[in-house]
Tab-separated table of C-alpha atoms in Angstrom:
chain	number	residue	atom	x	y	z
A	1	MET	CA	122.580	-43.499	28.475
A	2	GLU	CA	124.968	-45.424	29.365
A	3	PRO	CA	125.447	-45.054	33.277
A	4	PHE	CA	130.147	-46.087	33.416
A	5	PRO	CA	132.128	-44.691	33.823
A	6	THR	CA	130.948	-43.004	36.859
A	7	PRO	CA	132.781	-39.253	38.260
A	8	ASP	CA	133.704	-39.798	41.196
A	9	PRO	CA	131.392	-37.749	44.386
A	10	ILE	CA	135.054	-36.490	45.743
A	11	SER	CA	137.502	-35.999	43.235
A	12	ALA	CA	135.025	-34.983	40.272
A	13	ALA	CA	132.059	-33.569	43.105
A	14	ALA	CA	130.879	-31.509	40.126
A	15	GLU	CA	130.829	-33.455	38.354
A	16	TYR	CA	129.010	-35.717	40.033
A	17	GLN	CA	126.217	-34.016	40.477
A	18	ARG	CA	125.374	-33.339	37.018
A	19	TYR	CA	125.671	-37.265	36.364
A	20	LEU	CA	122.820	-37.128	38.783
A	21	VAL	CA	120.931	-34.119	37.758
A	22	GLY	CA	121.530	-35.459	33.292
A	23	LEU	CA	119.704	-38.882	34.350
A	24	VAL	CA	116.778	-36.702	35.583
A	25	GLY	CA	116.866	-33.684	33.163
A	26	ASP	CA	113.976	-32.078	32.441
A	27	GLU	CA	111.443	-34.240	34.074
A	28	ASP	CA	109.775	-32.890	37.546
A	29	PRO	CA	112.038	-35.143	40.509
A	30	ALA	CA	109.438	-35.421	41.830
A	31	VAL	CA	107.286	-37.453	39.469
A	32	VAL	CA	111.450	-39.131	39.116
A	33	GLN	CA	111.136	-40.459	42.803
A	34	GLY	CA	107.410	-40.781	42.973
A	35	ALA	CA	108.004	-43.632	40.855
A	36	GLY	CA	110.661	-45.306	42.181
A	37	PRO	CA	109.484	-47.515	44.917
A	38	ALA	CA	107.256	-49.087	42.405
A	39	ALA	CA	110.265	-49.689	40.035
A	40	TRP	CA	112.988	-51.106	43.275
A	41	ARG	CA	109.328	-53.439	44.365
A	42	ALA	CA	108.902	-54.449	40.614
A	43	LEU	CA	113.329	-55.376	40.221
A	44	VAL	CA	112.524	-57.678	43.097
A	45	ASP	CA	109.931	-59.979	41.622
A	46	ARG	CA	111.280	-60.038	38.999
A	47	ALA	CA	114.601	-61.022	40.528
A	48	GLY	CA	112.643	-63.868	42.810
A	49	ASP	CA	115.318	-66.237	44.422
A	50	ARG	CA	118.209	-64.648	42.462
A	51	VAL	CA	117.392	-61.693	45.065
A	52	SER	CA	120.111	-62.312	46.779
A	53	ARG	CA	122.903	-63.292	43.900
A	54	ARG	CA	125.866	-61.186	42.482
A	55	PRO	CA	126.178	-61.804	39.074
A	56	GLU	CA	130.113	-61.234	39.775
A	57	PRO	CA	131.968	-61.741	43.899
A	58	GLU	CA	132.213	-57.985	43.572
A	59	GLU	CA	129.406	-56.401	41.820
A	60	TRP	CA	126.254	-55.868	44.354
A	61	SER	CA	123.297	-57.645	43.285
A	62	VAL	CA	119.825	-56.091	43.147
A	63	LEU	CA	119.284	-56.638	47.106
A	64	GLU	CA	122.776	-54.856	47.907
A	65	CYS	CA	121.414	-52.152	45.822
A	66	LEU	CA	117.677	-52.116	47.101
A	67	GLY	CA	119.947	-52.103	50.456
A	68	HIS	CA	121.853	-48.819	49.484
A	69	ALA	CA	118.827	-46.927	47.769
A	70	MET	CA	116.917	-47.499	51.231
A	71	ASP	CA	120.551	-46.249	53.233
A	72	ALA	CA	120.158	-43.062	50.844
A	73	GLU	CA	116.151	-42.772	50.672
A	74	ILE	CA	117.632	-42.569	54.514
A	75	VAL	CA	120.850	-40.335	54.714
A	76	ALA	CA	117.892	-37.689	52.729
A	77	SER	CA	115.501	-37.443	54.659
A	78	GLY	CA	117.892	-36.660	56.608
A	79	ARG	CA	120.310	-34.120	54.602
A	80	TYR	CA	116.204	-32.380	53.599
A	81	ARG	CA	115.317	-31.565	57.032
A	82	TRP	CA	118.316	-30.418	58.740
A	83	ILE	CA	118.908	-28.351	55.234
A	84	LEU	CA	115.199	-26.582	56.065
A	85	ALA	CA	115.673	-26.510	59.736
A	86	GLN	CA	119.154	-25.078	60.149
A	87	ASP	CA	121.650	-22.655	58.435
A	88	GLU	CA	124.077	-24.298	56.277
A	89	PRO	CA	123.780	-27.296	58.364
A	90	PRO	CA	127.462	-30.061	58.504
A	91	LEU	CA	126.046	-32.918	55.850
A	92	VAL	CA	128.487	-36.032	56.334
A	93	GLY	CA	129.390	-38.071	53.420
A	94	TYR	CA	129.096	-41.939	53.677
A	95	ASP	CA	130.966	-44.551	51.685
A	96	GLN	CA	128.543	-46.202	49.992
A	97	ASP	CA	130.426	-50.031	49.501
A	98	ARG	CA	131.696	-50.126	53.312
A	99	TRP	CA	127.543	-49.400	54.007
A	100	VAL	CA	126.697	-52.402	51.930
A	101	ASP	CA	129.260	-54.647	53.279
A	102	ARG	CA	128.542	-53.929	57.219
A	103	LEU	CA	124.834	-53.199	57.198
A	104	HIS	CA	123.220	-56.282	54.607
A	105	GLY	CA	123.441	-59.282	53.336
A	106	ALA	CA	121.551	-62.409	51.768
A	107	ASP	CA	119.540	-62.835	54.224
A	108	ASP	CA	117.727	-58.707	54.727
A	109	ASP	CA	114.028	-58.388	54.054
A	110	ALA	CA	113.387	-57.162	50.084
A	111	GLU	CA	110.004	-57.021	51.918
A	112	GLU	CA	111.263	-54.657	54.653
A	113	MET	CA	113.394	-53.108	52.530
A	114	LEU	CA	110.634	-51.749	50.676
A	115	ALA	CA	108.325	-50.828	53.311
A	116	ALA	CA	111.086	-48.944	54.920
A	117	LEU	CA	112.374	-46.967	51.247
A	118	GLU	CA	108.218	-46.637	50.924
A	119	ALA	CA	106.763	-44.764	53.299
A	120	LEU	CA	110.525	-42.695	54.180
A	121	ARG	CA	109.994	-41.435	50.107
A	122	LEU	CA	106.515	-40.781	50.899
A	123	ARG	CA	107.517	-38.633	53.374
A	124	ASN	CA	110.096	-37.544	51.626
A	125	LEU	CA	107.338	-36.743	48.993
A	126	SER	CA	105.002	-34.813	51.376
A	127	LEU	CA	108.390	-31.970	52.225
A	128	TRP	CA	109.306	-31.960	48.368
A	129	SER	CA	105.091	-30.553	48.313
A	130	ARG	CA	104.808	-28.233	50.405
A	131	SER	CA	108.365	-26.241	50.336
A	132	SER	CA	109.089	-22.738	49.249
A	133	PRO	CA	111.259	-21.674	46.358
A	134	GLU	CA	113.228	-20.460	49.491
A	135	ASP	CA	112.894	-23.732	50.395
A	136	ARG	CA	114.644	-25.762	48.092
A	137	ALA	CA	117.168	-22.742	47.842
A	138	ARG	CA	119.236	-23.457	51.619
A	139	VAL	CA	121.567	-25.099	51.530
A	140	GLY	CA	123.691	-28.049	53.442
A	141	MET	CA	128.108	-27.756	53.506
A	142	HIS	CA	128.872	-31.667	52.361
A	143	SER	CA	132.045	-32.791	53.795
A	144	GLU	CA	132.839	-33.902	50.600
A	145	ARG	CA	131.391	-32.236	47.493
A	146	GLY	CA	131.208	-28.587	49.579
A	147	PRO	CA	127.646	-26.719	49.573
A	148	GLU	CA	124.429	-28.568	48.328
A	149	SER	CA	121.382	-26.390	47.929
A	150	TYR	CA	117.109	-28.984	48.997
A	151	ASP	CA	116.786	-28.643	45.485
A	152	LEU	CA	120.186	-30.299	44.056
A	153	THR	CA	119.804	-32.759	46.698
A	154	PHE	CA	116.499	-33.490	45.830
A	155	ARG	CA	117.225	-33.898	41.879
A	156	MET	CA	120.043	-36.017	42.679
A	157	ILE	CA	118.493	-38.803	44.539
A	158	ALA	CA	116.269	-38.669	41.617
A	159	GLY	CA	118.866	-39.849	39.824
A	160	HIS	CA	120.444	-41.547	42.004
A	161	ASP	CA	117.164	-44.383	41.830
A	162	ARG	CA	117.222	-44.128	38.687
A	163	PHE	CA	120.975	-45.120	38.299
A	164	HIS	CA	121.002	-47.920	40.459
A	165	LEU	CA	117.779	-49.807	39.567
A	166	ALA	CA	119.469	-49.485	35.775
A	167	GLN	CA	122.527	-51.365	38.321
A	168	GLY	CA	120.017	-53.962	40.005
A	169	GLU	CA	118.722	-54.330	35.856
A	170	ARG	CA	122.302	-55.319	35.191
A	171	ALA	CA	123.116	-57.962	38.373
A	172	LEU	CA	119.813	-59.665	37.306
A	173	ALA	CA	120.415	-59.017	33.012
A	174	ALA	CA	123.445	-60.820	34.374
A	175	LEU	CA	122.060	-63.700	36.228
A	176	GLY	CA	120.038	-64.874	33.493
């Protein structure tokens, strides 16, 4: 399962959605998401003092990958709730590179980020477990990709987690 090249989330929106969902396949996205925080914690532990080192100047460190996963969970938390509580709410896109560059750095506290990811994920999994098929079919209007249901958004986050965990693993492997 080679993760590159990744379809562009804006110009190839449908391919991007299929790609992320494909990383989950037929697995239960709640189970995949439930395993994510422990996998992030294990990766950070293995990275040790290399956690904030970039393998190349333009590639993210393990810590930056974790920061992005945490940011994505924050954004997804809002999207899930907007979709469930409002009728076809707008879902704002964001530039992941800008968020990492402007919101994260080598001095980030990995433990703090892991705790935030774990807490948010737990609440999001609880929300999912209480949702009905009708809830999961509800749609928000993504500013870059168009209509996205709660179900699609939830499945994409499961694939997104897998994608960036693999990116973090590659970063760590490249550091030796």
